[in-house]
mmCIF file of C-alpha atoms and ligand atoms in Angstrom:
data_model
loop_
_atom_site.group_PDB
_atom_site.id
_atom_site.type_symbol
_atom_site.label_atom_id
_atom_site.label_comp_id
_atom_site.label_asym_id
_atom_site.label_seq_id
_atom_site.Cartn_x
_atom_site.Cartn_y
_atom_site.Cartn_z
ATOM 1 C CA MET A 180 87.537 81.585 91.742
ATOM 2 C CA ASN A 181 89.399 79.545 89.152
ATOM 3 C CA LEU A 182 90.740 81.402 86.138
ATOM 4 C CA LYS A 183 92.779 80.348 83.136
ATOM 5 C CA ILE A 184 95.009 83.240 82.212
ATOM 6 C CA ALA A 185 97.054 83.359 78.998
ATOM 7 C CA LEU A 186 100.302 85.290 79.406
ATOM 8 C CA LEU A 187 101.625 86.972 76.281
ATOM 9 C CA PRO A 188 104.810 88.796 77.321
ATOM 10 C CA GLY A 189 105.693 89.947 73.794
ATOM 11 C CA ASP A 190 108.633 92.226 73.096
ATOM 12 C CA GLY A 191 110.966 94.723 74.768
ATOM 13 C CA ILE A 192 110.030 95.383 78.385
ATOM 14 C CA GLY A 193 106.861 93.272 77.989
ATOM 15 C CA PRO A 194 108.234 90.163 79.766
ATOM 16 C CA GLU A 195 109.746 92.050 82.718
ATOM 17 C CA VAL A 196 106.651 94.159 83.469
ATOM 18 C CA LEU A 197 104.292 91.229 82.948
ATOM 19 C CA ARG A 198 106.308 89.194 85.471
ATOM 20 C CA GLN A 199 105.492 91.816 88.118
ATOM 21 C CA ALA A 200 101.782 91.678 87.279
ATOM 22 C CA VAL A 201 101.855 87.896 87.676
ATOM 23 C CA LYS A 202 103.567 88.262 91.073
ATOM 24 C CA CYS A 203 100.679 90.480 92.122
ATOM 25 C CA LEU A 204 98.069 88.033 90.831
ATOM 26 C CA GLN A 205 99.820 85.261 92.755
ATOM 27 C CA ALA A 206 99.698 87.431 95.871
ATOM 28 C CA VAL A 207 95.955 87.855 95.274
ATOM 29 C CA GLU A 208 95.526 84.080 94.898
ATOM 30 C CA GLU A 209 97.306 83.525 98.194
ATOM 31 C CA THR A 210 95.515 86.262 100.093
ATOM 32 C CA PHE A 211 91.997 85.713 98.797
ATOM 33 C CA ASP A 212 92.150 81.986 98.166
ATOM 34 C CA HIS A 213 91.726 81.863 94.403
ATOM 35 C CA SER A 214 93.359 79.600 91.877
ATOM 36 C CA PHE A 215 94.719 81.005 88.649
ATOM 37 C CA VAL A 216 96.467 78.893 86.033
ATOM 38 C CA TYR A 217 98.954 80.738 83.810
ATOM 39 C CA THR A 218 100.096 79.604 80.383
ATOM 40 C CA GLU A 219 102.668 81.580 78.425
ATOM 41 C CA ALA A 220 102.815 81.932 74.641
ATOM 42 C CA PRO A 221 104.831 83.987 72.141
ATOM 43 C CA VAL A 222 103.519 87.004 70.225
ATOM 44 C CA GLY A 223 105.143 89.897 68.321
ATOM 45 C CA ALA A 224 108.739 90.201 67.116
ATOM 46 C CA ILE A 225 109.808 87.318 69.309
ATOM 47 C CA ALA A 226 107.204 85.087 67.625
ATOM 48 C CA ILE A 227 108.368 86.217 64.183
ATOM 49 C CA ASP A 228 111.913 85.176 65.110
ATOM 50 C CA LYS A 229 110.732 81.831 66.475
ATOM 51 C CA ASN A 230 107.779 80.897 64.288
ATOM 52 C CA GLY A 231 107.897 83.267 61.305
ATOM 53 C CA VAL A 232 104.555 84.877 62.203
ATOM 54 C CA PRO A 233 103.625 87.482 64.841
ATOM 55 C CA LEU A 234 100.626 85.486 66.114
ATOM 56 C CA PRO A 235 101.272 81.730 65.977
ATOM 57 C CA GLU A 236 98.209 79.453 65.671
ATOM 58 C CA ASP A 237 98.879 77.929 69.104
ATOM 59 C CA THR A 238 99.006 81.330 70.769
ATOM 60 C CA LEU A 239 95.641 82.268 69.308
ATOM 61 C CA LYS A 240 94.186 78.916 70.333
ATOM 62 C CA LEU A 241 95.448 79.377 73.879
ATOM 63 C CA CYS A 242 93.871 82.853 74.084
ATOM 64 C CA LYS A 243 90.554 81.561 72.765
ATOM 65 C CA HIS A 244 90.505 78.865 75.424
ATOM 66 C CA SER A 245 91.512 81.101 78.315
ATOM 67 C CA ASP A 246 89.292 83.217 80.533
ATOM 68 C CA ALA A 247 91.531 86.226 80.026
ATOM 69 C CA VAL A 248 94.710 87.325 78.315
ATOM 70 C CA LEU A 249 97.377 89.379 80.058
ATOM 71 C CA PHE A 250 99.541 91.086 77.480
ATOM 72 C CA GLY A 251 102.984 92.665 77.879
ATOM 73 C CA ALA A 252 104.049 94.889 74.985
ATOM 74 C CA ILE A 253 104.756 94.664 71.286
ATOM 75 C CA GLY A 254 107.160 96.140 68.735
ATOM 76 C CA ALA A 255 110.851 96.155 67.885
ATOM 77 C CA PRO A 256 113.093 98.826 66.324
ATOM 78 C CA LYS A 257 114.204 96.648 63.409
ATOM 79 C CA TYR A 258 110.606 96.707 62.155
ATOM 80 C CA ASP A 259 109.851 100.329 63.128
ATOM 81 C CA ASN A 260 112.714 101.456 60.931
ATOM 82 C CA ASP A 261 111.856 99.225 57.994
ATOM 83 C CA PRO A 262 108.735 100.399 56.144
ATOM 84 C CA ASN A 263 109.195 97.564 53.637
ATOM 85 C CA ALA A 264 108.932 94.783 56.214
ATOM 86 C CA LYS A 265 106.257 92.355 55.058
ATOM 87 C CA VAL A 266 105.604 90.927 58.510
ATOM 88 C CA ARG A 267 105.338 93.276 61.482
ATOM 89 C CA PRO A 268 105.026 92.498 65.208
ATOM 90 C CA GLU A 269 102.026 94.826 65.593
ATOM 91 C CA GLN A 270 100.043 92.665 63.156
ATOM 92 C CA GLY A 271 100.013 90.029 65.897
ATOM 93 C CA LEU A 272 98.280 92.351 68.330
ATOM 94 C CA LEU A 273 95.820 93.622 65.731
ATOM 95 C CA GLN A 274 94.971 90.082 64.647
ATOM 96 C CA LEU A 275 94.493 89.066 68.259
ATOM 97 C CA ARG A 276 92.116 91.979 68.915
ATOM 98 C CA SER A 277 90.181 91.129 65.798
ATOM 99 C CA GLU A 278 90.069 87.325 66.260
ATOM 100 C CA LEU A 279 88.986 87.660 69.884
ATOM 101 C CA GLY A 280 86.395 90.306 68.960
ATOM 102 C CA LEU A 281 87.798 92.825 71.447
ATOM 103 C CA PHE A 282 85.883 95.808 70.118
ATOM 104 C CA SER A 283 86.023 97.967 73.216
ATOM 105 C CA ASN A 284 89.268 99.300 74.648
ATOM 106 C CA ILE A 285 88.856 100.957 78.031
ATOM 107 C CA ARG A 286 91.598 103.305 79.169
ATOM 108 C CA PRO A 287 91.135 105.072 82.512
ATOM 109 C CA VAL A 288 93.093 108.294 82.989
ATOM 110 C CA LYS A 289 93.316 109.323 86.605
ATOM 111 C CA VAL A 290 95.805 111.465 88.465
ATOM 112 C CA PHE A 291 97.450 109.821 91.455
ATOM 113 C CA PRO A 292 97.471 112.471 94.207
ATOM 114 C CA THR A 293 100.983 111.424 95.274
ATOM 115 C CA LEU A 294 102.308 112.057 91.765
ATOM 116 C CA ILE A 295 100.678 115.367 91.045
ATOM 117 C CA ALA A 296 104.013 117.183 91.113
ATOM 118 C CA LYS A 297 105.517 114.778 88.553
ATOM 119 C CA SER A 298 103.182 115.860 85.785
ATOM 120 C CA PRO A 299 104.595 118.252 83.188
ATOM 121 C CA LEU A 300 101.281 120.106 83.527
ATOM 122 C CA LYS A 301 100.393 122.524 86.313
ATOM 123 C CA LYS A 302 98.808 121.100 89.456
ATOM 124 C CA GLU A 303 95.755 123.352 89.195
ATOM 125 C CA ILE A 304 95.112 122.102 85.664
ATOM 126 C CA ILE A 305 95.366 118.397 86.335
ATOM 127 C CA SER A 306 93.933 118.016 89.817
ATOM 128 C CA GLY A 307 90.623 116.197 89.752
ATOM 129 C CA THR A 308 91.339 114.500 86.422
ATOM 130 C CA ASP A 309 89.351 111.288 86.255
ATOM 131 C CA PHE A 310 88.119 110.191 82.873
ATOM 132 C CA VAL A 311 87.939 107.009 80.887
ATOM 133 C CA ILE A 312 88.419 106.583 77.167
ATOM 134 C CA TYR A 313 86.253 104.083 75.316
ATOM 135 C CA ARG A 314 88.241 103.443 72.159
ATOM 136 C CA GLU A 315 86.719 101.327 69.377
ATOM 137 C CA LEU A 316 89.331 98.655 68.746
ATOM 138 C CA THR A 317 88.482 96.379 65.846
ATOM 139 C CA GLY A 318 87.354 98.730 63.087
ATOM 140 C CA GLY A 319 88.190 101.963 61.293
ATOM 141 C CA ILE A 320 91.406 102.842 59.536
ATOM 142 C CA TYR A 321 93.383 100.155 61.402
ATOM 143 C CA PHE A 322 91.428 97.415 59.673
ATOM 144 C CA GLY A 323 90.190 99.038 56.439
ATOM 145 C CA GLU A 324 91.540 98.090 53.031
ATOM 146 C CA LYS A 325 95.185 99.053 52.529
ATOM 147 C CA LYS A 326 96.535 99.860 49.093
ATOM 148 C CA LEU A 327 99.895 100.641 47.614
ATOM 149 C CA SER A 328 100.170 101.412 43.933
ATOM 150 C CA GLU A 329 102.351 99.151 41.846
ATOM 151 C CA ASP A 330 105.057 101.761 41.462
ATOM 152 C CA GLY A 331 104.974 102.333 45.236
ATOM 153 C CA THR A 332 104.202 106.060 45.023
ATOM 154 C CA VAL A 333 100.557 106.185 46.134
ATOM 155 C CA ALA A 334 99.077 104.571 49.246
ATOM 156 C CA SER A 335 95.756 104.579 51.061
ATOM 157 C CA ASP A 336 94.054 103.184 54.175
ATOM 158 C CA LEU A 337 90.301 103.013 54.236
ATOM 159 C CA CYS A 338 88.431 104.199 57.336
ATOM 160 C CA GLU A 339 85.136 102.346 57.362
ATOM 161 C CA TYR A 340 82.565 101.957 60.157
ATOM 162 C CA SER A 341 79.205 100.263 60.298
ATOM 163 C CA GLU A 342 76.283 101.240 62.485
ATOM 164 C CA LYS A 343 76.671 97.924 64.301
ATOM 165 C CA GLU A 344 80.328 98.555 65.151
ATOM 166 C CA ILE A 345 79.500 102.003 66.488
ATOM 167 C CA SER A 346 76.455 101.046 68.479
ATOM 168 C CA ARG A 347 77.920 98.109 70.415
ATOM 169 C CA ILE A 348 80.712 100.224 71.932
ATOM 170 C CA ALA A 349 78.424 103.255 72.307
ATOM 171 C CA HIS A 350 76.117 101.246 74.568
ATOM 172 C CA LEU A 351 79.056 100.252 76.774
ATOM 173 C CA ALA A 352 80.232 103.849 76.974
ATOM 174 C CA PHE A 353 76.760 105.148 77.846
ATOM 175 C CA LYS A 354 76.385 102.496 80.551
ATOM 176 C CA ALA A 355 79.762 103.489 81.972
ATOM 177 C CA ALA A 356 78.789 107.166 81.960
ATOM 178 C CA LYS A 357 75.523 106.345 83.681
ATOM 179 C CA ALA A 358 77.455 104.664 86.506
ATOM 180 C CA ARG A 359 79.928 107.558 86.751
ATOM 181 C CA ARG A 360 79.385 111.321 86.456
ATOM 182 C CA LYS A 361 76.849 110.978 83.645
ATOM 183 C CA LYS A 362 78.736 112.789 80.943
ATOM 184 C CA LEU A 363 79.737 111.340 77.604
ATOM 185 C CA THR A 364 81.834 113.142 75.027
ATOM 186 C CA LEU A 365 81.955 111.773 71.498
ATOM 187 C CA VAL A 366 85.270 112.685 69.884
ATOM 188 C CA ASP A 367 85.200 112.705 66.089
ATOM 189 C CA LYS A 368 85.957 114.761 63.003
ATOM 190 C CA ALA A 369 82.395 115.133 61.767
ATOM 191 C CA ASN A 370 83.153 118.439 60.046
ATOM 192 C CA VAL A 371 85.314 116.526 57.541
ATOM 193 C CA LEU A 372 84.792 112.755 57.661
ATOM 194 C CA GLU A 373 81.723 110.846 56.511
ATOM 195 C CA SER A 374 82.537 108.024 58.949
ATOM 196 C CA SER A 375 82.493 110.557 61.816
ATOM 197 C CA ARG A 376 79.084 111.825 60.698
ATOM 198 C CA LEU A 377 77.788 108.269 60.971
ATOM 199 C CA TRP A 378 79.254 108.065 64.502
ATOM 200 C CA ARG A 379 77.373 111.270 65.436
ATOM 201 C CA LYS A 380 74.096 110.031 63.997
ATOM 202 C CA VAL A 381 74.257 106.614 65.644
ATOM 203 C CA VAL A 382 75.525 107.869 69.015
ATOM 204 C CA THR A 383 72.942 110.691 69.152
ATOM 205 C CA LYS A 384 70.158 108.211 68.520
ATOM 206 C CA ILE A 385 71.447 105.800 71.186
ATOM 207 C CA GLY A 386 71.720 108.742 73.584
ATOM 208 C CA GLU A 387 67.936 109.029 73.543
ATOM 209 C CA SER A 388 67.722 105.800 75.500
ATOM 210 C CA TYR A 389 70.132 107.158 78.131
ATOM 211 C CA PRO A 390 68.351 110.407 79.048
ATOM 212 C CA GLU A 391 70.285 110.736 82.326
ATOM 213 C CA VAL A 392 73.588 110.953 80.430
ATOM 214 C CA ASN A 393 74.625 114.340 79.158
ATOM 215 C CA LEU A 394 76.031 113.813 75.643
ATOM 216 C CA ASP A 395 78.320 116.307 73.984
ATOM 217 C CA TYR A 396 80.596 116.290 70.961
ATOM 218 C CA LEU A 397 84.127 117.503 70.269
ATOM 219 C CA PHE A 398 86.158 117.499 67.097
ATOM 220 C CA VAL A 399 89.326 115.535 67.706
ATOM 221 C CA ASP A 400 91.646 118.502 67.144
ATOM 222 C CA ASN A 401 89.783 120.507 69.759
ATOM 223 C CA ALA A 402 89.632 117.453 72.058
ATOM 224 C CA ALA A 403 93.429 117.138 71.858
ATOM 225 C CA MET A 404 93.673 120.709 73.107
ATOM 226 C CA GLN A 405 90.974 120.391 75.791
ATOM 227 C CA ILE A 406 92.594 117.286 77.294
ATOM 228 C CA ILE A 407 95.670 119.368 78.056
ATOM 229 C CA LEU A 408 93.882 122.632 78.924
ATOM 230 C CA ASN A 409 91.130 121.287 81.143
ATOM 231 C CA PRO A 410 91.224 117.504 81.602
ATOM 232 C CA SER A 411 88.830 117.469 84.558
ATOM 233 C CA GLN A 412 85.922 118.428 82.273
ATOM 234 C CA PHE A 413 85.845 114.866 80.901
ATOM 235 C CA ASP A 414 84.049 111.858 82.308
ATOM 236 C CA VAL A 415 83.650 109.256 79.540
ATOM 237 C CA ILE A 416 85.180 109.857 76.109
ATOM 238 C CA LEU A 417 83.920 107.703 73.269
ATOM 239 C CA THR A 418 85.886 107.604 70.052
ATOM 240 C CA GLU A 419 86.979 105.582 67.047
ATOM 241 C CA ASN A 420 90.101 103.477 66.813
ATOM 242 C CA MET A 421 92.830 105.847 65.676
ATOM 243 C CA PHE A 422 91.620 108.959 67.494
ATOM 244 C CA GLY A 423 91.480 106.835 70.653
ATOM 245 C CA ASP A 424 95.032 105.623 70.122
ATOM 246 C CA ILE A 425 96.318 109.172 69.835
ATOM 247 C CA ILE A 426 94.383 110.854 72.639
ATOM 248 C CA SER A 427 95.111 108.045 75.088
ATOM 249 C CA ASP A 428 98.860 108.617 74.752
ATOM 250 C CA GLU A 429 98.147 112.288 75.280
ATOM 251 C CA GLY A 430 96.068 111.457 78.351
ATOM 252 C CA SER A 431 98.905 109.440 79.814
ATOM 253 C CA VAL A 432 101.057 112.558 80.077
ATOM 254 C CA ILE A 433 98.640 114.109 82.558
ATOM 255 C CA GLY A 434 99.525 111.585 85.246
ATOM 256 C CA GLY A 435 103.267 112.060 84.863
ATOM 257 C CA SER A 436 104.305 108.790 83.209
ATOM 258 C CA ILE A 437 102.997 106.594 80.424
ATOM 259 C CA GLY A 438 104.199 103.735 82.610
ATOM 260 C CA LEU A 439 101.127 104.112 84.818
ATOM 261 C CA LEU A 440 98.191 103.561 82.509
ATOM 262 C CA PRO A 441 96.465 100.205 82.186
ATOM 263 C CA SER A 442 93.803 99.138 79.737
ATOM 264 C CA ALA A 443 91.146 96.514 79.232
ATOM 265 C CA SER A 444 90.034 95.255 75.820
ATOM 266 C CA ILE A 445 86.641 93.676 76.039
ATOM 267 C CA GLY A 446 84.485 91.749 73.600
ATOM 268 C CA ASN A 447 81.409 89.576 73.957
ATOM 269 C CA ASP A 448 83.387 86.384 74.602
ATOM 270 C CA HIS A 449 86.929 87.391 75.492
ATOM 271 C CA ALA A 450 88.924 89.950 77.439
ATOM 272 C CA MET A 451 92.529 91.083 77.299
ATOM 273 C CA PHE A 452 94.432 93.383 79.641
ATOM 274 C CA GLU A 453 97.518 95.355 78.734
ATOM 275 C CA PRO A 454 99.409 98.525 79.580
ATOM 276 C CA ILE A 455 98.900 101.326 77.079
ATOM 277 C CA HIS A 456 102.661 101.826 76.758
ATOM 278 C CA GLY A 457 104.812 100.302 74.046
ATOM 279 C CA SER A 458 107.727 97.878 74.200
ATOM 280 C CA TYR A 459 110.323 100.557 75.154
ATOM 281 C CA PRO A 460 113.213 98.538 73.664
ATOM 282 C CA GLN A 461 115.862 100.912 75.011
ATOM 283 C CA ALA A 462 114.956 99.799 78.530
ATOM 284 C CA LYS A 463 114.715 96.078 77.855
ATOM 285 C CA GLY A 464 116.558 93.994 80.435
ATOM 286 C CA LYS A 465 117.768 97.062 82.358
ATOM 287 C CA ASP A 466 115.347 96.647 85.250
ATOM 288 C CA ILE A 467 114.167 100.250 84.918
ATOM 289 C CA ALA A 468 110.748 99.875 83.272
ATOM 290 C CA ASN A 469 107.762 100.937 85.362
ATOM 291 C CA PRO A 470 105.658 97.848 86.124
ATOM 292 C CA ILE A 471 102.655 99.812 87.424
ATOM 293 C CA ALA A 472 100.671 99.948 84.153
ATOM 294 C CA SER A 473 101.005 96.181 83.854
ATOM 295 C CA ILE A 474 100.087 95.627 87.515
ATOM 296 C CA LEU A 475 97.052 97.907 87.187
ATOM 297 C CA SER A 476 96.064 95.985 84.049
ATOM 298 C CA ALA A 477 95.984 92.882 86.261
ATOM 299 C CA ALA A 478 93.756 94.853 88.656
ATOM 300 C CA MET A 479 91.404 95.580 85.759
ATOM 301 C CA LEU A 480 91.374 91.856 85.004
ATOM 302 C CA LEU A 481 90.309 91.113 88.574
ATOM 303 C CA ASP A 482 87.649 93.781 88.383
ATOM 304 C CA HIS A 483 86.341 92.342 85.135
ATOM 305 C CA PHE A 484 85.616 89.059 86.905
ATOM 306 C CA GLY A 485 83.847 90.837 89.759
ATOM 307 C CA LEU A 486 86.827 90.490 92.116
ATOM 308 C CA ASN A 487 86.519 94.122 93.153
ATOM 309 C CA GLU A 488 87.973 93.759 96.619
ATOM 310 C CA GLU A 489 90.979 91.957 95.157
ATOM 311 C CA ALA A 490 91.424 94.670 92.536
ATOM 312 C CA MET A 491 91.260 97.264 95.279
ATOM 313 C CA ALA A 492 93.959 95.433 97.251
ATOM 314 C CA VAL A 493 96.258 95.647 94.206
ATOM 315 C CA VAL A 494 95.488 99.328 93.705
ATOM 316 C CA SER A 495 96.129 100.187 97.338
ATOM 317 C CA ALA A 496 99.445 98.325 97.240
ATOM 318 C CA VAL A 497 100.361 100.386 94.154
ATOM 319 C CA ASN A 498 99.400 103.524 96.047
ATOM 320 C CA LYS A 499 101.599 102.503 98.929
ATOM 321 C CA SER A 500 104.591 102.144 96.609
ATOM 322 C CA LEU A 501 103.930 105.608 95.200
ATOM 323 C CA LYS A 502 103.488 107.125 98.627
ATOM 324 C CA LYS A 503 106.681 105.553 99.941
ATOM 325 C CA ASN A 504 108.498 106.487 96.745
ATOM 326 C CA ILE A 505 109.352 102.863 95.980
ATOM 327 C CA VAL A 506 109.207 103.679 92.278
ATOM 328 C CA THR A 507 111.195 103.224 89.078
ATOM 329 C CA PRO A 508 113.411 106.048 87.720
ATOM 330 C CA ASP A 509 110.723 107.440 85.370
ATOM 331 C CA LEU A 510 108.955 108.691 88.497
ATOM 332 C CA ASN A 511 112.032 109.592 90.492
ATOM 333 C CA ALA A 512 115.320 110.149 88.701
ATOM 334 C CA GLU A 513 117.262 109.367 91.922
ATOM 335 C CA SER A 514 115.425 106.142 92.555
ATOM 336 C CA LYS A 515 117.552 103.110 93.251
ATOM 337 C CA TYR A 516 114.631 100.751 92.820
ATOM 338 C CA GLY A 517 114.168 98.621 89.746
ATOM 339 C CA THR A 518 111.223 96.953 88.038
ATOM 340 C CA ASP A 519 111.647 93.775 90.020
ATOM 341 C CA HIS A 520 111.948 95.460 93.402
ATOM 342 C CA VAL A 521 108.890 97.634 92.802
ATOM 343 C CA GLY A 522 106.970 94.507 91.738
ATOM 344 C CA ASP A 523 108.076 92.662 94.898
ATOM 345 C CA PHE A 524 107.114 95.594 97.097
ATOM 346 C CA ILE A 525 103.637 95.823 95.577
ATOM 347 C CA ALA A 526 103.063 92.046 95.677
ATOM 348 C CA ASN A 527 104.228 91.851 99.298
ATOM 349 C CA ASN A 528 101.870 94.624 100.238
ATOM 350 C CA ILE A 529 98.941 92.739 98.779
ATOM 351 C CA VAL A 530 99.758 89.776 100.999
ATOM 352 C CA ASP A 531 100.564 91.769 104.113
ATOM 353 C CA SER A 532 98.066 94.518 103.698
ATOM 354 C CA ASP A 533 96.053 94.959 106.855
ATOM 355 C CA ASP A 534 93.789 97.459 105.208
ATOM 356 C CA ASN A 535 92.529 95.592 102.169
ATOM 357 C CA LEU A 536 89.006 96.430 103.130
ATOM 358 C CA ASN A 537 89.764 99.935 104.186
ATOM 359 C CA ILE A 538 89.078 102.126 101.178
ATOM 360 C CA ASN A 539 90.309 105.585 101.993
ATOM 361 C CA ASP A 540 91.013 108.759 100.051
ATOM 362 C CA GLU A 541 94.402 107.602 98.964
ATOM 363 C CA ASN A 542 93.044 104.559 97.239
ATOM 364 C CA ILE A 543 92.548 105.288 93.611
ATOM 365 C CA GLY A 544 89.608 103.058 92.931
ATOM 366 C CA LEU A 545 89.680 100.767 89.971
ATOM 367 C CA GLY A 546 86.415 99.242 91.145
ATOM 368 C CA LYS A 547 83.617 99.051 88.575
ATOM 369 C CA SER A 548 81.925 102.041 90.122
ATOM 370 C CA THR A 549 84.990 104.201 89.647
ATOM 371 C CA ILE A 550 86.655 103.134 86.439
ATOM 372 C CA ILE A 551 83.833 102.415 84.095
HETATM 373 C C1 LIG B 284 98.161 100.740 71.496
HETATM 374 C C2 LIG B 284 99.330 100.569 70.581
HETATM 375 C C3 LIG B 284 98.910 99.736 69.388
HETATM 376 C C4 LIG B 284 97.821 100.501 68.665
HETATM 377 C C5 LIG B 284 100.064 99.369 68.434
HETATM 378 C C6 LIG B 284 101.178 98.661 69.127
HETATM 379 C C7 LIG B 284 99.560 98.569 67.258
HETATM 380 O O1 LIG B 284 99.837 101.794 70.202
HETATM 381 O O2 LIG B 284 97.640 99.727 72.007
HETATM 382 O O3 LIG B 284 97.754 101.876 71.756
HETATM 383 O O4 LIG B 284 98.106 101.367 67.839
HETATM 384 O O5 LIG B 284 96.653 100.205 68.935
HETATM 385 MN MN1 LIG B 285 98.908 103.500 71.176
#
């Protein structure tokens, strides 16, 4: 297969983790005889420094003309600590999501058996955790009208949703649930918010055309508690933009490190793949950042194009690194391995793997049947 892939390394640890994902994609090209063309472009704080805007015109154009976008990370402390900044790196990512129409953000949360002891939660609570969050990505409070009074003392952000915005992601989530364990949980705040009541109405109605899927509802405050108390009860979680942002960080704790979780952002015409973690500026250039979330995001990219066997080869190489403890210090404080070494190990194991086709218990499947 030929694919044009736009690489947007972004800020902080973005470039160094993305480099490892590209190594793995190159290993896939070599092993499975594909041809991927990579083109890099600036986004985020680095683009503000270079071009004055967080999403330069050329970067957007490149993404629109690529088959997929692989994204690193975004954000820098000088903006985080300056509420008056007029231009912010994150605007680049939000604009990209919106311009590419990436309305569905898919975030699988699965416990790696080899890491079960690393979780801050008890083994008996987290074992068997395997759910996927469908987070609406181009609507709600993130994109609603923002106001600040002239004297700067009153501010508001509008949370608005249309039936159309709700139903297009709801259908994807129902389809995913149908292919998985047939349970869908809508997370909202329908006891307080009008927009959440619309979500309930629309999702309930759509549920009628998926009779095999068991639909239930949780208020987001309760959901936040249930994810920690009993994560294995969830199969597919469907939720709006901001609730999805918050509970997916919470979900990442279950597996022991936020450095493990990948995500896919899908629209009708475009797709982007990125770790759920941030730019972790304190670690930039230190060769300590965990590249696994970025590498697994590349696996989701492969999966998206139907390259399931290739995605599986990446996932089993990741599993091998975990099993052999070739991991970054977030997973093992004594580890002497850095980002680059872990990336090399995983990429080499894609090339050398003699068991690419051998899907065993240790392989955490990212194949369509298992993630979505
Ligand atoms: C995420 C991030 C982004 C978000 C930020 C960087 C704008 O936290 O992808 O979860 O809030 O969506
Ligand atoms: Mn987030």
